[in-house]
PDB file of C-alpha atoms in Angstrom:
ATOM      1  CA  GLY A1219       0.000   0.000   0.000  1.00 38.00           C
ATOM      2  CA  GLY A1220       2.939   2.376   0.773  1.00 41.00           C
ATOM      3  CA  ASP A1221       4.192   2.391  -2.843  1.00 43.00           C
ATOM      4  CA  ALA A1222       0.748   3.178  -4.201  1.00 39.00           C
ATOM      5  CA  GLY A1223       0.491   6.093  -1.764  1.00 37.00           C
ATOM      6  CA  GLU A1224       3.853   7.424  -2.911  1.00 40.00           C
ATOM      7  CA  ASN A1225       2.806   7.188  -6.549  1.00 33.00           C
ATOM      8  CA  ARG A1226      -0.497   8.890  -5.746  1.00 33.00           C
ATOM      9  CA  LEU A1227       1.397  11.733  -4.072  1.00 38.00           C
ATOM     10  CA  ASP A1228       3.605  11.967  -7.153  1.00 74.00           C
ATOM     11  CA  ASP A1229       0.484  12.174  -9.316  1.00 81.00           C
ATOM     12  CA  ASP A1230      -0.918  14.952  -7.125  1.00 84.00           C
ATOM     13  CA  VAL A1231       2.319  16.922  -7.354  1.00 84.00           C
ATOM     14  CA  HIS A1232       2.493  16.366 -11.118  1.00 83.00           C
ATOM     15  CA  ASN A1233      -1.082  17.541 -11.556  1.00 89.00           C
ATOM     16  CA  LYS A1234      -0.507  20.675  -9.471  1.00 92.00           C
ATOM     17  CA  ILE A1235       2.640  21.498 -11.439  1.00 92.00           C
ATOM     18  CA  ARG A1236       0.871  20.865 -14.746  1.00 91.00           C
ATOM     19  CA  LYS A1237      -1.975  23.204 -13.774  1.00 94.00           C
ATOM     20  CA  LEU A1238       0.457  25.960 -12.790  1.00 95.00           C
ATOM     21  CA  LEU A1239       2.443  25.524 -16.014  1.00 94.00           C
ATOM     22  CA  GLN A1240      -0.732  25.888 -18.066  1.00 93.00           C
ATOM     23  CA  SER A1241      -1.877  29.019 -16.214  1.00 94.00           C
ATOM     24  CA  PRO A1242      -2.172  32.201 -18.315  1.00 92.00           C
ATOM     25  CA  GLU A1243      -1.224  34.214 -15.188  1.00 93.00           C
ATOM     26  CA  ALA A1244       2.492  34.992 -15.209  1.00 91.00           C
ATOM     27  CA  LYS A1245       2.945  34.646 -11.423  1.00 92.00           C
ATOM     28  CA  PHE A1246       1.365  31.155 -11.318  1.00 95.00           C
ATOM     29  CA  PHE A1247       3.194  30.117 -14.483  1.00 95.00           C
ATOM     30  CA  LYS A1248       6.544  31.187 -12.986  1.00 94.00           C
ATOM     31  CA  ARG A1249       5.666  29.377  -9.764  1.00 94.00           C
ATOM     32  CA  GLY A1250       5.007  26.245 -11.834  1.00 95.00           C
ATOM     33  CA  ILE A1251       8.401  26.466 -13.549  1.00 96.00           C
ATOM     34  CA  ILE A1252      10.252  26.977 -10.252  1.00 95.00           C
ATOM     35  CA  GLY A1253       8.312  24.176  -8.518  1.00 94.00           C
ATOM     36  CA  ALA A1254       8.816  21.777 -11.413  1.00 95.00           C
ATOM     37  CA  LEU A1255      12.548  22.489 -11.569  1.00 96.00           C
ATOM     38  CA  SER A1256      12.883  21.999  -7.805  1.00 94.00           C
ATOM     39  CA  ALA A1257      11.317  18.557  -8.294  1.00 93.00           C
ATOM     40  CA  VAL A1258      13.692  17.881 -11.209  1.00 94.00           C
ATOM     41  CA  ILE A1259      16.741  18.608  -9.010  1.00 95.00           C
ATOM     42  CA  VAL A1260      15.440  16.352  -6.219  1.00 92.00           C
ATOM     43  CA  LEU A1261      14.761  13.527  -8.709  1.00 92.00           C
ATOM     44  CA  SER A1262      18.140  14.093 -10.420  1.00 94.00           C
ATOM     45  CA  SER A1263      20.359  14.185  -7.331  1.00 93.00           C
ATOM     46  CA  LEU A1264      22.659  11.222  -6.802  1.00 90.00           C
ATOM     47  CA  PRO A1265      23.291   9.982  -3.264  1.00 80.00           C
ATOM     48  CA  LYS A1266      26.599  11.332  -1.953  1.00 72.00           C
ATOM     49  CA  ASP A1267      27.649   7.760  -1.110  1.00 65.00           C
ATOM     50  CA  ALA A1268      28.883   6.281  -4.415  1.00 51.00           C
ATOM     51  CA  GLU A1269      28.572   2.683  -3.129  1.00 46.00           C
ATOM     52  CA  SER A1270      24.912   3.141  -2.248  1.00 53.00           C
ATOM     53  CA  GLN A1271      24.372   4.573  -5.767  1.00 52.00           C
ATOM     54  CA  GLN A1272      25.942   1.490  -7.361  1.00 46.00           C
ATOM     55  CA  SER A1273      23.801  -0.842  -5.261  1.00 49.00           C
ATOM     56  CA  LEU A1274      20.646   1.134  -6.127  1.00 53.00           C
ATOM     57  CA  GLU A1275      21.403   1.002  -9.849  1.00 50.00           C
ATOM     58  CA  ALA A1276      22.110  -2.721  -9.594  1.00 50.00           C
ATOM     59  CA  ASN A1277      18.485  -3.313  -8.571  1.00 50.00           C
ATOM     60  CA  GLY A1278      17.382  -3.256 -12.210  1.00 46.00           C
ATOM     61  CA  SER A1279      15.255  -1.151 -14.517  1.00 44.00           C
ATOM     62  CA  ASP A1280      12.234  -1.032 -12.195  1.00 46.00           C
ATOM     63  CA  SER A1281      14.280   0.435  -9.348  1.00 56.00           C
ATOM     64  CA  ASN A1282      13.421   3.773  -7.805  1.00 72.00           C
ATOM     65  CA  PRO A1283      16.498   5.688  -9.137  1.00 73.00           C
ATOM     66  CA  VAL A1284      15.692   4.701 -12.735  1.00 76.00           C
ATOM     67  CA  LEU A1285      12.043   5.705 -12.258  1.00 78.00           C
ATOM     68  CA  GLN A1286      13.149   9.034 -10.727  1.00 80.00           C
ATOM     69  CA  ALA A1287      15.523   9.701 -13.646  1.00 81.00           C
ATOM     70  CA  THR A1288      12.694   9.087 -16.137  1.00 88.00           C
ATOM     71  CA  GLN A1289      10.357  11.332 -14.143  1.00 88.00           C
ATOM     72  CA  ALA A1290      13.004  14.094 -14.098  1.00 92.00           C
ATOM     73  CA  THR A1291      13.541  14.138 -17.877  1.00 94.00           C
ATOM     74  CA  SER A1292       9.808  13.755 -18.514  1.00 92.00           C
ATOM     75  CA  LEU A1293       9.187  16.763 -16.254  1.00 94.00           C
ATOM     76  CA  LEU A1294      11.856  18.758 -18.123  1.00 96.00           C
ATOM     77  CA  ASP A1295      10.079  17.930 -21.416  1.00 96.00           C
ATOM     78  CA  THR A1296       6.778  19.130 -19.922  1.00 94.00           C
ATOM     79  CA  ILE A1297       8.328  22.402 -18.700  1.00 96.00           C
ATOM     80  CA  LYS A1298       9.998  23.020 -22.076  1.00 96.00           C
ATOM     81  CA  ALA A1299       6.757  22.341 -23.980  1.00 96.00           C
ATOM     82  CA  ASN A1300       4.820  24.789 -21.781  1.00 95.00           C
ATOM     83  CA  CYS A1301       7.571  27.404 -22.067  1.00 95.00           C
ATOM     84  CA  ALA A1302       7.420  27.287 -25.860  1.00 93.00           C
ATOM     85  CA  ARG A1303       4.634  29.886 -25.569  1.00 89.00           C
ATOM     86  CA  SER A1304       7.230  32.689 -25.543  1.00 91.00           C
ATOM     87  CA  ASP A1305      10.957  33.346 -25.763  1.00 92.00           C
ATOM     88  CA  ALA A1306      10.842  35.026 -22.340  1.00 92.00           C
ATOM     89  CA  ALA A1307       9.376  31.843 -20.812  1.00 94.00           C
ATOM     90  CA  THR A1308      12.098  29.669 -22.380  1.00 94.00           C
ATOM     91  CA  ILE A1309      14.811  32.052 -21.137  1.00 94.00           C
ATOM     92  CA  PHE A1310      13.265  32.039 -17.658  1.00 94.00           C
ATOM     93  CA  MET A1311      13.227  28.210 -17.674  1.00 96.00           C
ATOM     94  CA  PHE A1312      16.909  27.913 -18.661  1.00 96.00           C
ATOM     95  CA  ASP A1313      17.971  30.599 -16.180  1.00 95.00           C
ATOM     96  CA  GLU A1314      16.103  28.878 -13.335  1.00 96.00           C
ATOM     97  CA  LEU A1315      17.446  25.450 -14.356  1.00 98.00           C
ATOM     98  CA  ALA A1316      21.002  26.834 -14.539  1.00 97.00           C
ATOM     99  CA  ALA A1317      20.613  28.421 -11.091  1.00 97.00           C
ATOM    100  CA  ALA A1318      19.211  25.180  -9.614  1.00 97.00           C
ATOM    101  CA  VAL A1319      21.966  22.966 -11.095  1.00 97.00           C
ATOM    102  CA  ALA A1320      24.671  25.475 -10.092  1.00 97.00           C
ATOM    103  CA  TRP A1321      23.345  25.532  -6.536  1.00 96.00           C
ATOM    104  CA  ALA A1322      23.257  21.715  -6.348  1.00 96.00           C
ATOM    105  CA  THR A1323      26.804  21.494  -7.741  1.00 95.00           C
ATOM    106  CA  SER A1324      28.032  24.062  -5.202  1.00 94.00           C
ATOM    107  CA  GLN A1325      26.594  21.856  -2.427  1.00 94.00           C
ATOM    108  CA  GLY A1326      28.571  18.861  -3.717  1.00 94.00           C
ATOM    109  CA  VAL A1327      25.470  17.200  -5.168  1.00 94.00           C
ATOM    110  CA  LYS A1328      26.075  15.102  -8.293  1.00 95.00           C
ATOM    111  CA  ILE A1329      23.395  15.295 -10.995  1.00 96.00           C
ATOM    112  CA  LYS A1330      22.251  12.104 -12.754  1.00 95.00           C
ATOM    113  CA  ALA A1331      23.609  11.496 -16.235  1.00 95.00           C
ATOM    114  CA  SER A1332      20.113  11.352 -17.786  1.00 95.00           C
ATOM    115  CA  THR A1333      19.339  14.923 -16.666  1.00 96.00           C
ATOM    116  CA  LEU A1334      22.747  16.141 -17.872  1.00 97.00           C
ATOM    117  CA  PHE A1335      22.117  14.452 -21.248  1.00 97.00           C
ATOM    118  CA  TRP A1336      18.785  16.312 -21.462  1.00 97.00           C
ATOM    119  CA  ILE A1337      20.556  19.643 -20.799  1.00 97.00           C
ATOM    120  CA  GLU A1338      23.222  18.793 -23.386  1.00 96.00           C
ATOM    121  CA  ASP A1339      20.583  17.948 -26.021  1.00 96.00           C
ATOM    122  CA  ASN A1340      18.346  20.930 -25.310  1.00 96.00           C
ATOM    123  CA  ALA A1341      20.794  23.700 -24.431  1.00 94.00           C
ATOM    124  CA  THR A1342      24.511  23.145 -25.043  1.00 93.00           C
ATOM    125  CA  ASP A1343      24.093  21.542 -28.492  1.00 94.00           C
ATOM    126  CA  ALA A1344      21.636  24.321 -29.405  1.00 93.00           C
ATOM    127  CA  LEU A1345      24.188  26.979 -28.463  1.00 94.00           C
ATOM    128  CA  GLU A1346      26.892  25.441 -30.630  1.00 92.00           C
ATOM    129  CA  SER A1347      24.667  24.778 -33.653  1.00 94.00           C
ATOM    130  CA  THR A1348      22.871  28.158 -33.554  1.00 96.00           C
ATOM    131  CA  TYR A1349      25.607  30.715 -32.878  1.00 96.00           C
ATOM    132  CA  LEU A1350      28.896  29.118 -33.932  1.00 94.00           C
ATOM    133  CA  ALA A1351      30.098  28.436 -37.463  1.00 90.00           C
ATOM    134  CA  ASP A1352      33.272  27.158 -39.104  1.00 86.00           C
ATOM    135  CA  PHE A1353      35.151  30.147 -40.416  1.00 78.00           C
ATOM    136  CA  GLU A1354      36.690  30.537 -43.833  1.00 68.00           C
ATOM    137  CA  ALA A1355      39.701  32.599 -44.847  1.00 64.00           C
ATOM    138  CA  ASP A1356      38.774  36.214 -45.497  1.00 61.00           C
ATOM    139  CA  SER A1357      40.290  38.773 -47.819  1.00 55.00           C
ATOM    140  CA  PRO A1358      41.308  42.142 -46.292  1.00 56.00           C
ATOM    141  CA  GLU A1359      39.574  44.045 -49.136  1.00 54.00           C
ATOM    142  CA  ARG A1360      36.222  42.269 -49.376  1.00 55.00           C
ATOM    143  CA  GLY A1361      35.935  40.761 -45.907  1.00 65.00           C
ATOM    144  CA  ILE A1362      34.069  37.491 -45.589  1.00 72.00           C
ATOM    145  CA  SER A1363      31.697  36.802 -48.442  1.00 71.00           C
ATOM    146  CA  GLY A1364      28.092  35.746 -47.984  1.00 73.00           C
ATOM    147  CA  VAL A1365      27.741  36.806 -44.335  1.00 79.00           C
ATOM    148  CA  HIS A1366      25.901  40.099 -44.906  1.00 82.00           C
ATOM    149  CA  SER A1367      24.101  41.058 -48.127  1.00 74.00           C
ATOM    150  CA  ALA A1368      25.486  44.615 -48.336  1.00 77.00           C
ATOM    151  CA  LEU A1369      28.122  45.373 -45.705  1.00 82.00           C
ATOM    152  CA  LYS A1370      31.710  44.192 -45.320  1.00 82.00           C
ATOM    153  CA  VAL A1371      32.005  41.664 -42.502  1.00 85.00           C
ATOM    154  CA  VAL A1372      35.317  40.790 -40.842  1.00 85.00           C
ATOM    155  CA  ARG A1373      36.438  38.195 -38.345  1.00 85.00           C
ATOM    156  CA  ASP A1374      37.285  40.242 -35.270  1.00 90.00           C
ATOM    157  CA  LEU A1375      38.161  39.985 -31.559  1.00 90.00           C
ATOM    158  CA  ASP A1376      40.070  36.715 -31.991  1.00 90.00           C
ATOM    159  CA  LEU A1377      42.064  35.642 -28.933  1.00 89.00           C
ATOM    160  CA  ASN A1378      42.572  32.056 -30.100  1.00 85.00           C
ATOM    161  CA  GLY A1379      45.134  32.942 -32.770  1.00 77.00           C
ATOM    162  CA  GLY A1380      43.359  31.032 -35.538  1.00 66.00           C
ATOM    163  CA  ASP A1381      44.276  32.300 -39.011  1.00 56.00           C
ATOM    164  CA  GLU A1382      43.739  29.042 -40.853  1.00 54.00           C
ATOM    165  CA  ASP A1383      40.456  27.485 -41.938  1.00 51.00           C
ATOM    166  CA  GLY A1384      38.831  25.066 -39.546  1.00 57.00           C
ATOM    167  CA  GLY A1385      38.358  27.228 -36.462  1.00 82.00           C
ATOM    168  CA  VAL A1386      34.987  28.359 -35.146  1.00 89.00           C
ATOM    169  CA  VAL A1387      33.559  31.858 -35.125  1.00 92.00           C
ATOM    170  CA  VAL A1388      30.496  33.448 -33.537  1.00 95.00           C
ATOM    171  CA  ASN A1389      28.186  34.207 -36.489  1.00 94.00           C
ATOM    172  CA  LEU A1390      24.964  36.034 -35.592  1.00 95.00           C
ATOM    173  CA  PHE A1391      24.343  37.668 -38.977  1.00 92.00           C
ATOM    174  CA  PRO A1392      21.891  35.147 -40.451  1.00 91.00           C
ATOM    175  CA  MET A1393      19.607  35.874 -37.464  1.00 95.00           C
ATOM    176  CA  ILE A1394      20.239  39.641 -37.346  1.00 94.00           C
ATOM    177  CA  GLU A1395      19.617  40.161 -41.067  1.00 91.00           C
ATOM    178  CA  SER A1396      16.596  37.874 -41.491  1.00 91.00           C
ATOM    179  CA  GLY A1397      14.425  40.018 -39.202  1.00 85.00           C
ATOM    180  CA  THR A1398      12.005  37.132 -38.488  1.00 93.00           C
ATOM    181  CA  SER A1399      10.514  36.742 -35.015  1.00 92.00           C
ATOM    182  CA  GLU A1400      11.940  33.187 -34.862  1.00 94.00           C
ATOM    183  CA  ASP A1401      15.477  34.453 -35.444  1.00 95.00           C
ATOM    184  CA  ALA A1402      14.974  37.372 -33.045  1.00 93.00           C
ATOM    185  CA  GLY A1403      13.939  34.736 -30.478  1.00 93.00           C
ATOM    186  CA  LYS A1404      17.155  32.776 -31.079  1.00 95.00           C
ATOM    187  CA  LEU A1405      19.179  35.928 -30.427  1.00 96.00           C
ATOM    188  CA  HIS A1406      17.200  36.642 -27.236  1.00 94.00           C
ATOM    189  CA  LYS A1407      17.944  33.114 -25.967  1.00 95.00           C
ATOM    190  CA  MET A1408      21.689  33.295 -26.653  1.00 96.00           C
ATOM    191  CA  CYS A1409      22.738  34.544 -23.192  1.00 96.00           C
ATOM    192  CA  ALA A1410      20.557  32.039 -21.322  1.00 95.00           C
ATOM    193  CA  LEU A1411      21.973  29.146 -23.391  1.00 96.00           C
ATOM    194  CA  TYR A1412      25.540  30.346 -22.743  1.00 97.00           C
ATOM    195  CA  ARG A1413      24.834  30.431 -18.980  1.00 96.00           C
ATOM    196  CA  MET A1414      23.310  26.939 -19.199  1.00 97.00           C
ATOM    197  CA  LEU A1415      26.350  25.626 -21.091  1.00 97.00           C
ATOM    198  CA  SER A1416      28.682  26.988 -18.415  1.00 96.00           C
ATOM    199  CA  VAL A1417      26.682  25.329 -15.610  1.00 97.00           C
ATOM    200  CA  TYR A1418      26.364  22.067 -17.583  1.00 97.00           C
ATOM    201  CA  TYR A1419      30.127  21.682 -18.122  1.00 97.00           C
ATOM    202  CA  THR A1420      30.846  22.452 -14.479  1.00 96.00           C
ATOM    203  CA  ALA A1421      28.302  19.833 -13.332  1.00 96.00           C
ATOM    204  CA  ALA A1422      29.137  17.169 -15.927  1.00 96.00           C
ATOM    205  CA  HIS A1423      32.898  17.625 -16.353  1.00 95.00           C
ATOM    206  CA  GLY A1424      34.002  19.507 -13.245  1.00 94.00           C
ATOM    207  CA  GLY A1425      34.998  22.649 -15.140  1.00 94.00           C
ATOM    208  CA  LEU A1426      35.099  24.522 -18.446  1.00 95.00           C
ATOM    209  CA  ASP A1427      38.385  23.114 -19.822  1.00 94.00           C
ATOM    210  CA  ALA A1428      36.590  21.378 -22.703  1.00 93.00           C
ATOM    211  CA  VAL A1429      35.056  24.660 -23.911  1.00 93.00           C
ATOM    212  CA  ASP A1430      37.703  27.214 -22.938  1.00 92.00           C
ATOM    213  CA  ALA A1431      38.110  28.156 -26.638  1.00 91.00           C
ATOM    214  CA  LEU A1432      34.724  29.922 -26.315  1.00 94.00           C
ATOM    215  CA  LEU A1433      36.296  32.711 -24.261  1.00 94.00           C
ATOM    216  CA  GLY A1434      38.619  33.842 -27.053  1.00 93.00           C
ATOM    217  CA  CYS A1435      36.425  32.795 -29.973  1.00 94.00           C
ATOM    218  CA  PRO A1436      36.465  35.330 -32.848  1.00 93.00           C
ATOM    219  CA  ILE A1437      33.225  37.113 -33.737  1.00 94.00           C
ATOM    220  CA  TYR A1438      31.932  38.198 -37.143  1.00 92.00           C
ATOM    221  CA  LEU A1439      31.339  41.976 -37.035  1.00 92.00           C
ATOM    222  CA  ILE A1440      30.517  44.578 -39.650  1.00 88.00           C
ATOM    223  CA  ASP A1441      33.793  46.307 -40.420  1.00 85.00           C
ATOM    224  CA  ASN A1442      34.302  49.323 -38.185  1.00 80.00           C
ATOM    225  CA  CYS A1443      33.148  52.398 -40.016  1.00 78.00           C
ATOM    226  CA  PRO A1444      33.933  56.012 -39.117  1.00 76.00           C
ATOM    227  CA  VAL A1445      31.037  58.108 -37.844  1.00 71.00           C
ATOM    228  CA  GLU A1446      30.599  59.928 -41.165  1.00 76.00           C
ATOM    229  CA  GLU A1447      30.321  56.584 -43.017  1.00 85.00           C
ATOM    230  CA  PHE A1448      27.786  55.331 -40.470  1.00 88.00           C
ATOM    231  CA  ASP A1449      25.602  58.334 -41.383  1.00 88.00           C
ATOM    232  CA  LEU A1450      25.569  57.184 -45.025  1.00 90.00           C
ATOM    233  CA  LEU A1451      24.229  53.699 -44.227  1.00 91.00           C
ATOM    234  CA  ARG A1452      20.601  52.880 -44.883  1.00 91.00           C
ATOM    235  CA  GLU A1453      18.365  52.618 -41.806  1.00 92.00           C
ATOM    236  CA  ALA A1454      18.286  48.778 -41.820  1.00 91.00           C
ATOM    237  CA  GLU A1455      22.075  48.649 -42.209  1.00 91.00           C
ATOM    238  CA  LYS A1456      22.545  51.006 -39.262  1.00 93.00           C
ATOM    239  CA  GLN A1457      20.369  48.700 -37.165  1.00 93.00           C
ATOM    240  CA  HIS A1458      22.365  45.627 -38.296  1.00 93.00           C
ATOM    241  CA  TYR A1459      25.577  47.446 -37.393  1.00 93.00           C
ATOM    242  CA  ILE A1460      24.301  48.351 -33.914  1.00 94.00           C
ATOM    243  CA  LEU A1461      22.744  44.917 -33.265  1.00 95.00           C
ATOM    244  CA  SER A1462      25.859  43.011 -34.343  1.00 94.00           C
ATOM    245  CA  HIS A1463      27.906  44.976 -31.789  1.00 95.00           C
ATOM    246  CA  PHE A1464      25.173  44.696 -29.131  1.00 97.00           C
ATOM    247  CA  TYR A1465      24.900  40.892 -29.339  1.00 97.00           C
ATOM    248  CA  ALA A1466      28.698  40.545 -29.567  1.00 97.00           C
ATOM    249  CA  ALA A1467      28.951  42.582 -26.342  1.00 97.00           C
ATOM    250  CA  ASN A1468      26.416  40.297 -24.652  1.00 97.00           C
ATOM    251  CA  TRP A1469      28.260  37.179 -25.866  1.00 97.00           C
ATOM    252  CA  ILE A1470      31.454  38.582 -24.319  1.00 97.00           C
ATOM    253  CA  ILE A1471      29.695  39.475 -21.034  1.00 97.00           C
ATOM    254  CA  GLU A1472      28.507  35.856 -20.692  1.00 97.00           C
ATOM    255  CA  GLY A1473      32.035  34.621 -21.423  1.00 97.00           C
ATOM    256  CA  LEU A1474      33.518  36.927 -18.787  1.00 97.00           C
ATOM    257  CA  ASN A1475      30.954  35.714 -16.237  1.00 97.00           C
ATOM    258  CA  ALA A1476      31.442  32.037 -17.100  1.00 96.00           C
ATOM    259  CA  PHE A1477      35.257  32.061 -16.937  1.00 96.00           C
ATOM    260  CA  ALA A1478      35.687  34.701 -14.206  1.00 95.00           C
ATOM    261  CA  THR A1479      36.884  32.254 -11.524  1.00 91.00           C
ATOM    262  CA  ILE A1480      39.480  30.466 -13.675  1.00 91.00           C
ATOM    263  CA  VAL A1481      42.986  30.852 -12.220  1.00 90.00           C
ATOM    264  CA  ASP A1482      45.105  29.738 -15.207  1.00 92.00           C
ATOM    265  CA  PRO A1483      47.381  32.737 -16.048  1.00 95.00           C
ATOM    266  CA  GLU A1484      46.848  32.426 -19.820  1.00 93.00           C
ATOM    267  CA  MET A1485      43.068  32.445 -19.335  1.00 94.00           C
ATOM    268  CA  ARG A1486      43.309  35.397 -16.913  1.00 95.00           C
ATOM    269  CA  GLU A1487      45.165  37.303 -19.625  1.00 95.00           C
ATOM    270  CA  LYS A1488      42.386  36.467 -22.092  1.00 95.00           C
ATOM    271  CA  LEU A1489      39.795  37.716 -19.596  1.00 97.00           C
ATOM    272  CA  VAL A1490      41.535  41.106 -19.390  1.00 97.00           C
ATOM    273  CA  LYS A1491      41.715  41.352 -23.198  1.00 96.00           C
ATOM    274  CA  ARG A1492      38.058  40.326 -23.474  1.00 97.00           C
ATOM    275  CA  ALA A1493      37.083  43.029 -20.968  1.00 97.00           C
ATOM    276  CA  ASN A1494      38.870  45.554 -23.213  1.00 97.00           C
ATOM    277  CA  HIS A1495      36.965  44.194 -26.239  1.00 96.00           C
ATOM    278  CA  LEU A1496      33.751  44.762 -24.300  1.00 97.00           C
ATOM    279  CA  ARG A1497      34.725  48.343 -23.493  1.00 97.00           C
ATOM    280  CA  THR A1498      35.398  49.011 -27.201  1.00 95.00           C
ATOM    281  CA  LEU A1499      32.086  47.481 -28.297  1.00 95.00           C
ATOM    282  CA  LEU A1500      30.087  49.459 -25.734  1.00 96.00           C
ATOM    283  CA  SER A1501      31.797  52.676 -26.827  1.00 94.00           C
ATOM    284  CA  ILE A1502      30.886  51.979 -30.484  1.00 93.00           C
ATOM    285  CA  ILE A1503      27.265  51.226 -29.526  1.00 94.00           C
ATOM    286  CA  ASP A1504      27.033  54.501 -27.535  1.00 94.00           C
ATOM    287  CA  LYS A1505      28.360  56.565 -30.460  1.00 92.00           C
ATOM    288  CA  CYS A1506      25.975  54.889 -32.905  1.00 92.00           C
ATOM    289  CA  LEU A1507      22.936  55.300 -30.659  1.00 93.00           C
ATOM    290  CA  ALA A1508      23.697  59.010 -30.331  1.00 92.00           C
ATOM    291  CA  LYS A1509      23.357  59.280 -34.129  1.00 90.00           C
ATOM    292  CA  GLN A1510      20.609  56.691 -34.623  1.00 87.00           C
ATOM    293  CA  PRO A1511      18.128  56.411 -31.722  1.00 87.00           C
ATOM    294  CA  PHE A1512      17.165  52.745 -31.541  1.00 88.00           C
ATOM    295  CA  THR A1513      15.590  50.614 -28.812  1.00 92.00           C
ATOM    296  CA  LEU A1514      17.884  47.694 -28.007  1.00 93.00           C
ATOM    297  CA  PRO A1515      16.273  44.316 -27.233  1.00 90.00           C
ATOM    298  CA  ASP A1516      15.583  43.503 -23.564  1.00 86.00           C
ATOM    299  CA  LEU A1517      17.423  40.247 -22.842  1.00 84.00           C
ATOM    300  CA  ASN A1518      16.163  40.045 -19.244  1.00 78.00           C
ATOM    301  CA  ALA A1519      13.527  37.298 -19.065  1.00 65.00           C
ATOM    302  CA  ALA A1520      12.268  38.291 -15.638  1.00 63.00           C
ATOM    303  CA  SER A1521      11.186  41.735 -16.826  1.00 62.00           C
ATOM    304  CA  SER A1522       9.608  40.313 -20.006  1.00 65.00           C
ATOM    305  CA  LEU A1523       7.721  37.703 -17.975  1.00 72.00           C
ATOM    306  CA  ALA A1524       6.041  40.343 -15.841  1.00 61.00           C
ATOM    307  CA  GLU A1525       2.361  40.222 -14.988  1.00 50.00           C
ATOM    308  CA  PRO A1526       0.055  39.732 -17.980  1.00 44.00           C
ATOM    309  CA  ALA A1527      -1.004  42.753 -20.029  1.00 38.00           C
ATOM    310  CA  GLN A1528      -4.536  42.867 -18.622  1.00 37.00           C
ATOM    311  CA  ALA A1529      -3.122  43.539 -15.136  1.00 37.00           C
ATOM    312  CA  LYS A1530      -1.858  46.912 -16.389  1.00 37.00           C
ATOM    313  CA  ALA A1531      -5.245  47.982 -17.777  1.00 38.00           C
ATOM    314  CA  GLY A1532      -7.520  50.404 -15.943  1.00 41.00           C
ATOM    315  CA  GLY A1533      -4.790  51.940 -13.828  1.00 41.00           C
ATOM    316  CA  GLY A1534      -6.417  55.390 -14.102  1.00 37.00           C
TER     317      GLY A1534
END
């Protein structure tokens, strides 16, 4: 009878979470995400005693740990499906999941492989396939062909010393230039996916050694143009110029945050250089915005996932 009671309790919890996740009210929806992710961490935590873990896993496929692992990934699928309603919801989910996994890792809790595989499939692979590309050799006169339809694009801010083909580069232009809401959504999610990748590698591999090339990765940027040339650009081109520098700055900020605690002297040197890159990018953005007023995207999910629009109506 005890097992049935436990399952019934699980069903009750699942039903409550499902109801919250389907709520149109932002505060209940957010509560559902946070509650569901708390359950995911509990279900995904390995016992600190490795021997007890081995004996639990030896009990076979119907054992409690295996059931918990399946429940955890199933719950993650449910959260992701419900968060597909908006980019802000997806960002909120990944930020909360990253915070929960980071907290567990800081407490010495090991996360089950099945949950880490889910994060790899749904976040870290997405980051690499969406924002990184293999770079080709560029010519100083023409820049890199086929990246932007009108403007000269160069490979810039490279700290990895890669001049030959075969390296990777951050390429955001297909999404910046397309102007579709789907591509705008991909750009909005970039920072959250970077944060998730950082937390994933720390939890799964004990550190960021496997992805340290990300810190110094070159970035495709529209070739720096003097202020008078910026004035001659068409409106859409000015926006592409500003956005390419804005998203590059945000990519660098996430890199600085992710690698900030690394003590390796070579990496510390890269961090200082990256901070200088950031300063340069922000200065360019400021100068451009003074000439071309333009509202930059809000990449903060919490502010975008505020109370629903109807709550603001009738304020007087």
